[in-house]
Amino acid sequence: MKRRIHFGFVTLLVYSLVSYFCLCSAFYLPGLAPVSFCEDGKGGEDCQTVIQLFVNRLDSVESVLPYEYDVFDFCKDAKESRPSENLGQVLFGERIESSPYKVSFKQDVKCEAVCTKNYKKGNPEDVTKLDFLKMGMQLNYQHHWIIDNMPVTWCYDVEDGQKYCNPGFPIGCLVTSDGRAKDACVINSEFNKKNTFYVFNHVDIKITYHSGASEGWRGARLVAATLEPKSIKHTDEKKTSCEGGTPMEVPGEFNEDLSIIYTYSVTFEENNSIKWASRWDYILVSMPHTNIQWFSIMNSLVIVLFLSGMVAMIMLRTLHKDIARYNQVDQADLIKLPSTKEKSSIPYEDAQEESGWKQVHGDVFRPPRKGMLLSVFLGQGTQIFIMTFITLFLACLGFLSPANRGALMTCAVVLWVLLGTPAGYVSARLYKTFGGEKWKTNVLLTALLCPGIVFADFFLMNLILWVEGSSAAIPFGTLVAILALWFGISVPLTFVGAYFGFKKPAIEQPVRTNQIPRQIPEQSFFTKPIPGIVMGGILPFGCIFIQLFFILNSIWSHQMYYMFGFLFLVFIILLITCSEATVLLCYFHLCAEDYHWWWRSFLTSGFTAVYLFVYAVHYFFSKLQIIGAASTILYFGYTMIMVLIFFLFTGTIGFFACFWFVNKIYSVVKVD
């Protein structure tokens, strides 16, 4: 029966992964309907003629602070409108609004002027606006434009003849006072004047569409949108020319009046070889991460096989040998040894000495110190584990892809709120097993402690964003909504789960606990608590650190993350690795007659979060170019939230694996 269940689980896992890759090639996002476009005069309800170009927030790899489009002195839409944003978009700081760039299907535009921005030398307001624009160019802030729910990309050649498509393009660039061209200034040899900014005030937009003439549907569907930013100095808004010309220079010293004319061009191209379902492929192909991901998976599998071999050796050889020897001694007692004196002469004592884990059977289930706190951590960890599993599973099916903006965060928050019941149940059941009686305190801590720490950290980070005027600052109304979800839904559900948890009897232990605690012998260096805990997190972290690099890139370097199939597979490997590493160390500690395994099992796998923090520090100093005190505080503030969540998640995995293991071995051998 167990083999059938195990085989069924593996079959389901393989089927899910295969289905994921099949869905990726057939349907990019289930439930997202394509939009058709027709020429002017041929439109209707099922075919639009105007292509909306939206602008999103601007961000930079050199700063954690994103800003809304309107904060910079760019051209603005006369009738500004904002599409509805979900909770995830608001939490991520996305601020989408309409743009002044007007596009109609199959109507080419050549060097159309949008607006002119004038800056007077003696006007303090103009000086402030221009200084902020210079700051954006100096820190390499990037535009993010959207057409038909697709990013407008800037594709350019990189090393080895490959092409990279960036879902953003810079405001401009800077040539420093020592003549060094920074960022995008390296693409044009004309950007060579010292201490000068070059603003990209012109864009050539190319929209590629797939015609439905031979497909059986009306109109056309957009399959790609690319642009090329340029810096062109225009002298007259009514007579603009975008062919050649000198770059639009913004001097480092504001010594004279300045005018910047923003223009754009649009061309359309038909390409029926690109299907609408695969229109994101040209962006994803330019990110050659697949080989590295497979290397990461193979590296993780080697670690899992090593740990599985060690655990199998313990279960099949050591424990089997102990159990067989114990049973042999029992039979010898009954058949050959009628007297008590003779009993003591058989190799039973040797068997006991060789099996230190059996000698602590009367203390192994002794309630731990700080059992209240441990049960609270395990309840929250269970909530996070279930939330993570369901979120990643839905992401593998394509529902939480990059095209569905903010869906990942929205799904995670909603699931966390709705999973208060299992958190309360697990916490209450374990607390009752530990012999606790303060059930009200247990429920309140389960519902408020860890979420309260996260919210306090998040609120402080939000205050910094608000002071800095960043678009990532969460509006007051959204904070109230989050509190309402927490106290109005999550907390009551936690109480419901705790009610059923306390109503159930305590978990039955396979052996009785002695009244007097056994003295723990002196431990070797490797079986002491701290060295064991530190060693326990190394292997689980080794399974995830490559995947962690891509996740941090997507968060802080604003790269697109789409490899949820790999992430789900690494998630499963992490579960196995944490479980096996904790079980292995737990067995060694029990053999050394140290029966304090409750907290140690939680901290052994939970210590992986410490390695996560160390890696985040290394990533900050080696990979990022972040400058400024506010950005640094924000980086480490958000990192601490990630570390706490990961600590609860991995610690819970290790605890329950060890809990199962200890119950299993002491129920098989009936020690008295």
XYZ file of N, CA, C and O in Angstrom, residues 204-346:
572
model
N 12.153 55.107 -31.343
C 11.637 54.452 -32.549
C 10.955 53.163 -32.118
O 11.622 52.204 -31.702
N 9.625 53.133 -32.200
C 8.843 51.982 -31.752
C 8.477 51.114 -32.958
O 7.978 51.623 -33.966
N 8.728 49.814 -32.842
C 8.330 48.870 -33.890
C 7.384 47.844 -33.284
O 7.732 47.168 -32.319
N 6.190 47.733 -33.843
C 5.166 46.809 -33.347
C 4.982 45.698 -34.385
O 4.702 45.972 -35.559
N 5.148 44.461 -33.950
C 4.996 43.303 -34.818
C 3.660 42.642 -34.517
O 3.296 42.464 -33.353
N 2.930 42.290 -35.589
C 1.603 41.698 -35.401
C 1.463 40.430 -36.233
O 2.181 40.217 -37.220
N 0.534 39.600 -35.805
C 0.195 38.364 -36.515
C -1.197 38.541 -37.115
O -2.169 38.744 -36.395
N -1.279 38.476 -38.417
C -2.546 38.699 -39.104
C -3.475 37.506 -38.940
O -3.027 36.351 -38.957
N -4.754 37.804 -38.783
C -5.729 36.729 -38.639
C -6.444 36.396 -39.922
O -7.452 35.684 -39.893
N -5.939 36.902 -41.058
C -6.618 36.677 -42.336
C -6.745 35.192 -42.661
O -7.779 34.741 -43.168
N -5.702 34.418 -42.385
C -5.730 32.988 -42.705
C -5.935 32.123 -41.464
O -5.795 30.912 -41.535
N -6.255 32.750 -40.343
C -6.388 32.014 -39.089
C -7.832 31.817 -38.654
O -8.106 31.090 -37.711
N -8.739 32.521 -39.301
C -10.135 32.357 -38.954
C -10.637 33.318 -37.903
O -11.773 33.182 -37.444
N -9.825 34.295 -37.500
C -10.308 35.316 -36.573
C -10.046 36.691 -37.171
O -9.169 36.876 -37.999
N -10.819 37.651 -36.756
C -10.808 38.980 -37.348
C -9.670 39.829 -36.822
O -9.296 39.740 -35.660
N -9.110 40.675 -37.683
C -8.102 41.621 -37.265
C -6.718 40.996 -37.150
O -6.367 40.060 -37.871
N -5.919 41.533 -36.229
C -4.550 41.067 -36.006
C -4.254 41.084 -34.517
O -4.918 41.792 -33.742
N -3.244 40.329 -34.128
C -2.839 40.262 -32.732
C -1.372 40.653 -32.608
O -0.545 40.227 -33.422
N -1.073 41.428 -31.583
C 0.290 41.912 -31.401
C 1.154 40.816 -30.776
O 0.761 40.184 -29.793
N 2.328 40.617 -31.367
C 3.211 39.552 -30.894
C 4.564 40.084 -30.409
O 5.342 39.338 -29.818
N 4.870 41.361 -30.663
C 6.131 41.929 -30.176
C 6.049 43.444 -30.230
O 5.348 44.021 -31.083
N 6.747 44.091 -29.322
C 6.846 45.554 -29.305
C 8.254 45.908 -28.832
O 8.623 45.627 -27.693
N 9.039 46.483 -29.724
C 10.414 46.860 -29.398
C 10.608 48.338 -29.702
O 9.827 48.944 -30.446
N 11.645 48.902 -29.134
C 11.964 50.293 -29.411
C 13.474 50.495 -29.365
O 14.215 49.663 -28.841
N 13.888 51.622 -29.895
C 15.287 52.027 -29.832
C 15.343 53.471 -29.355
O 14.825 54.365 -30.029
N 15.920 53.704 -28.169
C 15.989 55.078 -27.667
C 17.116 55.854 -28.350
O 18.183 55.312 -28.632
N 16.860 57.137 -28.595
C 17.855 57.995 -29.231
C 17.875 59.360 -28.548
O 16.877 59.777 -27.949
N 18.997 60.014 -28.661
C 19.153 61.376 -28.142
C 19.349 62.307 -29.335
O 20.355 62.223 -30.035
N 18.340 63.161 -29.591
C 18.363 64.054 -30.764
C 18.005 65.462 -30.309
O 16.989 65.673 -29.621
N 18.798 66.397 -30.709
C 18.539 67.787 -30.364
C 17.662 68.424 -31.442
O 18.090 68.632 -32.573
N 16.405 68.735 -31.080
C 15.474 69.402 -31.988
C 15.481 70.897 -31.696
O 15.566 71.315 -30.535
N 15.357 71.673 -32.753
C 15.342 73.132 -32.576
C 13.944 73.702 -32.615
O 13.673 74.747 -32.025
N 13.029 73.004 -33.301
C 11.671 73.519 -33.449
C 10.694 72.362 -33.323
O 10.812 71.342 -34.017
N 9.710 72.520 -32.442
C 8.730 71.451 -32.229
C 7.882 71.193 -33.463
O 7.430 70.079 -33.701
N 7.663 72.209 -34.297
C 6.817 72.057 -35.481
C 7.587 71.492 -36.674
O 6.992 71.034 -37.634
N 8.907 71.546 -36.607
C 9.722 71.030 -37.705
C 10.791 70.108 -37.119
O 11.952 70.464 -37.015
N 10.331 68.921 -36.740
C 11.256 67.971 -36.133
C 11.843 67.044 -37.187
O 11.158 66.646 -38.140
N 13.086 66.717 -37.019
C 13.774 65.782 -37.907
C 14.538 64.797 -37.046
O 15.320 65.182 -36.173
N 14.287 63.514 -37.283
C 14.896 62.477 -36.449
C 15.982 61.703 -37.184
O 16.382 60.622 -36.756
N 16.422 62.230 -38.300
C 17.495 61.599 -39.056
C 18.811 62.274 -38.705
O 19.035 63.435 -39.053
N 19.684 61.536 -38.009
C 20.978 62.098 -37.645
C 20.826 63.222 -36.635
O 20.007 63.184 -35.719
N 21.613 64.262 -36.819
C 21.569 65.400 -35.907
C 22.465 65.189 -34.708
O 22.986 64.103 -34.452
N 22.628 66.258 -33.936
C 23.480 66.200 -32.748
C 22.684 65.680 -31.554
O 21.460 65.843 -31.493
N 23.349 65.042 -30.596
C 22.637 64.527 -29.411
C 22.093 65.667 -28.550
O 22.590 66.794 -28.582
N 21.050 65.325 -27.774
C 20.444 66.269 -26.844
C 21.268 66.302 -25.560
O 21.210 65.403 -24.738
N 22.053 67.369 -25.433
C 22.960 67.486 -24.295
C 22.316 68.278 -23.154
O 21.627 69.270 -23.387
N 22.552 67.808 -21.949
C 22.146 68.525 -20.740
C 23.426 68.768 -19.936
O 23.974 67.837 -19.343
N 23.941 69.978 -19.922
C 25.216 70.244 -19.235
C 25.124 69.945 -17.745
O 24.075 70.079 -17.107
N 26.252 69.515 -17.209
C 26.308 69.242 -15.769
C 26.067 70.489 -14.947
O 25.489 70.444 -13.861
N 26.504 71.635 -15.449
C 26.265 72.925 -14.806
C 25.151 73.651 -15.539
O 25.218 73.868 -16.754
N 24.100 74.024 -14.804
C 22.935 74.683 -15.411
C 23.234 76.181 -15.535
O 22.843 76.975 -14.676
N 23.882 76.556 -16.654
C 24.312 77.947 -16.828
C 23.471 78.719 -17.843
O 23.608 79.927 -17.960
N 22.613 78.037 -18.580
C 21.787 78.716 -19.586
C 20.468 77.989 -19.742
O 20.326 76.835 -19.308
N 19.486 78.703 -20.338
C 18.161 78.099 -20.523
C 18.275 76.853 -21.401
O 19.152 76.742 -22.265
N 17.318 75.939 -21.174
C 17.378 74.653 -21.875
C 15.973 74.239 -22.297
O 15.006 74.436 -21.552
N 15.862 73.652 -23.500
C 14.585 73.122 -24.003
C 14.802 71.693 -24.494
O 15.755 71.418 -25.234
N 13.921 70.795 -24.072
C 13.989 69.394 -24.505
C 12.679 69.057 -25.209
O 11.599 69.165 -24.612
N 12.772 68.690 -26.470
C 11.597 68.306 -27.262
C 11.555 66.786 -27.343
O 12.509 66.150 -27.798
N 10.454 66.195 -26.899
C 10.285 64.741 -26.920
C 9.512 64.338 -28.171
O 8.464 64.926 -28.488
N 10.021 63.339 -28.890
C 9.408 62.869 -30.138
C 9.369 61.343 -30.149
O 10.032 60.680 -29.341
N 8.605 60.814 -31.109
C 8.549 59.356 -31.273
C 8.170 59.017 -32.702
O 7.564 59.814 -33.422
N 8.536 57.795 -33.113
C 8.172 57.236 -34.411
C 7.626 55.836 -34.181
O 8.060 55.129 -33.265
N 6.672 55.435 -35.036
C 6.046 54.116 -34.909
C 6.009 53.460 -36.275
O 5.615 54.087 -37.270
N 6.426 52.206 -36.354
C 6.305 51.409 -37.578
C 5.672 50.067 -37.223
O 5.803 49.582 -36.091
N 4.978 49.486 -38.195
C 4.312 48.196 -38.009
C 4.927 47.165 -38.946
O 5.304 47.490 -40.076
N 4.999 45.939 -38.476
C 5.566 44.853 -39.269
C 4.730 43.595 -39.068
O 4.413 43.227 -37.943
N 4.390 42.940 -40.172
C 3.608 41.704 -40.101
C 4.540 40.507 -40.033
O 5.502 40.401 -40.797
N 4.259 39.595 -39.114
C 5.046 38.366 -38.971
C 4.115 37.262 -38.505
O 3.766 37.177 -37.333
N 3.687 36.419 -39.447
C 2.727 35.362 -39.135
C 3.384 34.086 -38.614
O 2.690 33.106 -38.338
N 4.711 34.088 -38.502
C 5.400 32.907 -37.974
C 5.416 32.889 -36.448
O 5.683 31.850 -35.842
N 5.152 34.022 -35.834
C 5.120 34.098 -34.359
C 3.676 33.973 -33.897
O 2.818 34.780 -34.276
N 3.405 32.979 -33.084
C 2.060 32.794 -32.544
C 1.858 33.687 -31.322
O 2.801 34.010 -30.603
N 0.606 34.052 -31.109
C 0.303 34.915 -29.968
C 0.660 34.226 -28.651
O 1.137 34.865 -27.711
N 0.456 32.899 -28.593
C 0.720 32.168 -27.350
C 2.203 32.153 -26.989
O 2.557 31.952 -25.832
N 3.074 32.369 -27.967
C 4.522 32.322 -27.709
C 5.163 33.685 -27.925
O 6.342 33.774 -28.244
N 4.410 34.745 -27.745
C 4.935 36.070 -28.061
C 5.958 36.569 -27.034
O 6.664 37.534 -27.301
N 6.041 35.925 -25.865
C 7.050 36.310 -24.876
C 8.382 35.610 -25.110
O 9.367 35.908 -24.444
N 8.416 34.676 -26.043
C 9.611 33.842 -26.190
C 10.851 34.648 -26.544
O 11.951 34.348 -26.089
N 10.698 35.682 -27.371
C 11.871 36.430 -27.803
C 12.528 37.167 -26.623
O 13.721 37.465 -26.658
N 11.737 37.459 -25.579
C 12.310 38.070 -24.374
C 12.989 37.010 -23.519
O 14.116 37.191 -23.047
N 12.316 35.863 -23.356
C 12.832 34.830 -22.469
C 14.048 34.124 -23.053
O 14.940 33.712 -22.312
N 14.091 33.980 -24.389
C 15.229 33.313 -25.023
C 16.510 34.105 -24.810
O 17.602 33.549 -24.742
N 16.382 35.429 -24.688
C 17.574 36.260 -24.516
C 18.156 36.162 -23.117
O 19.172 36.786 -22.828
N 17.500 35.376 -22.252
C 18.013 35.174 -20.897
C 18.498 33.735 -20.789
O 17.745 32.841 -20.412
N 19.742 33.442 -21.154
C 20.235 32.054 -21.238
C 20.543 31.462 -19.870
O 21.681 31.329 -19.470
N 19.479 31.104 -19.152
C 19.660 30.579 -17.798
C 19.373 29.091 -17.704
O 19.590 28.496 -16.664
N 18.864 28.497 -18.769
C 18.390 27.114 -18.687
C 19.514 26.150 -18.327
O 19.358 25.288 -17.468
N 20.673 26.293 -18.981
C 21.787 25.386 -18.696
C 22.239 25.497 -17.246
O 22.543 24.507 -16.589
N 22.291 26.736 -16.759
C 22.684 26.939 -15.364
C 21.658 26.311 -14.427
O 22.002 25.729 -13.401
N 20.373 26.410 -14.791
C 19.323 25.840 -13.947
C 19.436 24.325 -13.876
O 19.292 23.727 -12.815
N 19.713 23.692 -15.024
C 19.862 22.236 -15.011
C 21.079 21.827 -14.190
O 21.071 20.805 -13.509
N 22.145 22.611 -14.272
C 23.316 22.340 -13.437
C 22.936 22.427 -11.960
O 23.378 21.610 -11.139
N 22.139 23.416 -11.616
C 21.682 23.568 -10.230
C 20.866 22.364 -9.792
O 21.041 21.851 -8.686
N 19.963 21.897 -10.670
C 19.130 20.746 -10.336
C 19.990 19.504 -10.126
O 19.806 18.744 -9.163
N 20.944 19.278 -11.025
C 21.811 18.106 -10.891
C 22.654 18.178 -9.616
O 22.854 17.173 -8.927
N 23.144 19.375 -9.305
C 23.909 19.562 -8.065
C 23.048 19.227 -6.845
O 23.491 18.551 -5.912
N 21.811 19.682 -6.865
C 20.906 19.418 -5.745
C 20.561 17.937 -5.649
O 20.474 17.372 -4.547
N 20.380 17.284 -6.796
C 20.037 15.867 -6.782
C 21.180 15.021 -6.225
O 20.944 14.023 -5.542
N 22.416 15.418 -6.524
C 23.562 14.696 -5.962
C 23.548 14.779 -4.439
O 23.784 13.782 -3.737
N 23.252 15.961 -3.911
C 23.167 16.124 -2.453
C 22.043 15.265 -1.878
O 22.200 14.611 -0.842
N 20.892 15.245 -2.564
C 19.757 14.457 -2.089
C 20.101 12.970 -2.091
O 19.781 12.234 -1.142
N 20.755 12.493 -3.160
C 21.128 11.083 -3.226
C 22.114 10.718 -2.110
O 22.020 9.642 -1.509
N 23.052 11.613 -1.835
C 24.010 11.366 -0.756
C 23.284 11.250 0.591
O 23.525 10.313 1.366
N 22.398 12.208 0.863
C 21.670 12.166 2.134
C 20.743 10.954 2.203
O 20.607 10.324 3.258
N 20.105 10.636 1.083
C 19.209 9.479 1.068
C 19.983 8.201 1.348
O 19.494 7.307 2.055
N 21.206 8.097 0.803
C 22.029 6.934 1.083
C 22.396 6.825 2.550
O 22.376 5.737 3.137
N 22.722 7.975 3.157
C 23.059 7.971 4.580
C 21.860 7.564 5.429
O 21.980 6.743 6.354
N 20.691 8.145 5.135
C 19.490 7.799 5.907
C 19.119 6.342 5.690
O 18.733 5.627 6.632
N 19.230 5.869 4.443
C 18.917 4.466 4.166
C 19.865 3.529 4.920
O 19.451 2.481 5.423
N 21.135 3.906 4.990
C 22.104 3.082 5.727
C 21.724 2.984 7.195
O 21.826 1.917 7.818
N 21.276 4.118 7.746
C 20.863 4.105 9.161
C 19.619 3.240 9.346
O 19.554 2.389 10.241
N 18.641 3.447 8.489
C 17.375 2.744 8.651
C 17.516 1.251 8.379
O 16.947 0.425 9.090
N 18.271 0.893 7.328
C 18.321 -0.504 6.906
C 19.405 -1.303 7.628
O 19.242 -2.495 7.856
N 20.520 -0.650 7.970
C 21.612 -1.386 8.594
C 21.625 -1.195 10.117
O 21.453 -2.133 10.888
N 21.831 0.046 10.540
C 22.005 0.289 11.975
C 20.747 -0.059 12.760
O 20.788 -0.866 13.704
N 19.618 0.558 12.378
C 18.390 0.305 13.134
C 17.944 -1.144 12.991
O 17.501 -1.775 13.961
N 18.060 -1.685 11.793
C 17.658 -3.068 11.590
C 18.518 -4.010 12.435
O 18.023 -4.967 13.036
N 19.810 -3.694 12.506
C 20.719 -4.489 13.316
C 20.370 -4.388 14.794
O 20.343 -5.382 15.529
N 20.067 -3.147 15.248
C 19.685 -2.949 16.649
C 18.412 -3.706 16.988
O 18.311 -4.363 18.024
N 17.432 -3.586 16.106
C 16.137 -4.226 16.362
C 16.281 -5.750 16.374
O 15.742 -6.455 17.226
N 17.055 -6.273 15.401
C 17.255 -7.721 15.332
C 17.979 -8.230 16.573
O 17.617 -9.267 17.158
N 18.998 -7.504 17.017
C 19.754 -7.920 18.199
C 18.868 -7.854 19.439
O 18.936 -8.702 20.319
N 18.032 -6.828 19.505
C 17.139 -6.698 20.667
C 16.153 -7.866 20.726
O 15.923 -8.459 21.777
N 15.579 -8.190 19.565
C 14.634 -9.304 19.517
C 15.326 -10.627 19.842
O 14.751 -11.514 20.474
N 16.591 -10.758 19.401
C 17.349 -11.958 19.696
C 17.589 -12.112 21.193
O 17.508 -13.194 21.745
N 17.854 -10.993 21.844
C 18.054 -11.024 23.295
C 16.767 -11.433 23.996
O 16.766 -12.205 24.952
N 15.621 -10.923 23.528
C 14.342 -11.298 24.126
C 14.110 -12.809 24.048
O 13.652 -13.449 24.991
N 14.412 -13.377 22.870
C 14.211 -14.812 22.701
C 15.153 -15.608 23.602
O 14.787 -16.620 24.180
N 16.385 -15.112 23.728
C 17.342 -15.802 24.599
C 16.887 -15.777 26.050
O 17.084 -16.730 26.816
N 16.258 -14.670 26.448
C 15.742 -14.553 27.812
C 14.688 -15.620 28.092
O 14.626 -16.196 29.161
N 13.846 -15.876 27.098
C 12.731 -16.780 27.307
C 13.161 -18.251 27.247
O 12.607 -19.096 27.944
N 14.146 -18.583 26.429
C 14.456 -19.993 26.162
C 15.606 -20.505 27.017
O 15.530 -21.547 27.654
N 16.714 -19.727 27.054
C 17.935 -20.287 27.600
C 18.288 -19.802 28.998
O 19.127 -20.386 29.651
N 17.707 -18.701 29.427
C 18.212 -18.095 30.660
C 17.121 -18.035 31.711
O 16.370 -17.069 31.783
N 17.021 -19.060 32.528
C 15.967 -19.048 33.539
C 16.275 -18.167 34.728
O 15.372 -17.748 35.426
N 17.515 -17.886 34.991
C 17.853 -17.126 36.190
C 18.246 -15.703 35.849
O 18.778 -15.451 34.769
N 18.005 -14.776 36.815
C 18.344 -13.375 36.623
C 19.833 -13.176 36.530
O 20.319 -12.340 35.782
N 20.587 -13.964 37.299
C 22.035 -13.817 37.300
C 22.626 -14.129 35.935
O 23.537 -13.477 35.452
N 22.077 -15.166 35.273
C 22.578 -15.539 33.971
C 22.170 -14.545 32.906
O 22.830 -14.361 31.906
N 21.042 -13.875 33.119
C 20.569 -12.892 32.139
C 21.598 -11.798 31.927
O 21.827 -11.337 30.825
N 22.221 -11.396 33.017
C 23.146 -10.288 32.926
C 24.419 -10.640 32.179
O 25.199 -9.778 31.850
N 24.648 -11.955 31.954
C 25.887 -12.348 31.303
C 25.785 -12.390 29.789
O 26.790 -12.548 29.112
N 24.616 -12.246 29.224
C 24.479 -12.286 27.763
C 24.829 -10.919 27.190
O 24.922 -9.934 27.908
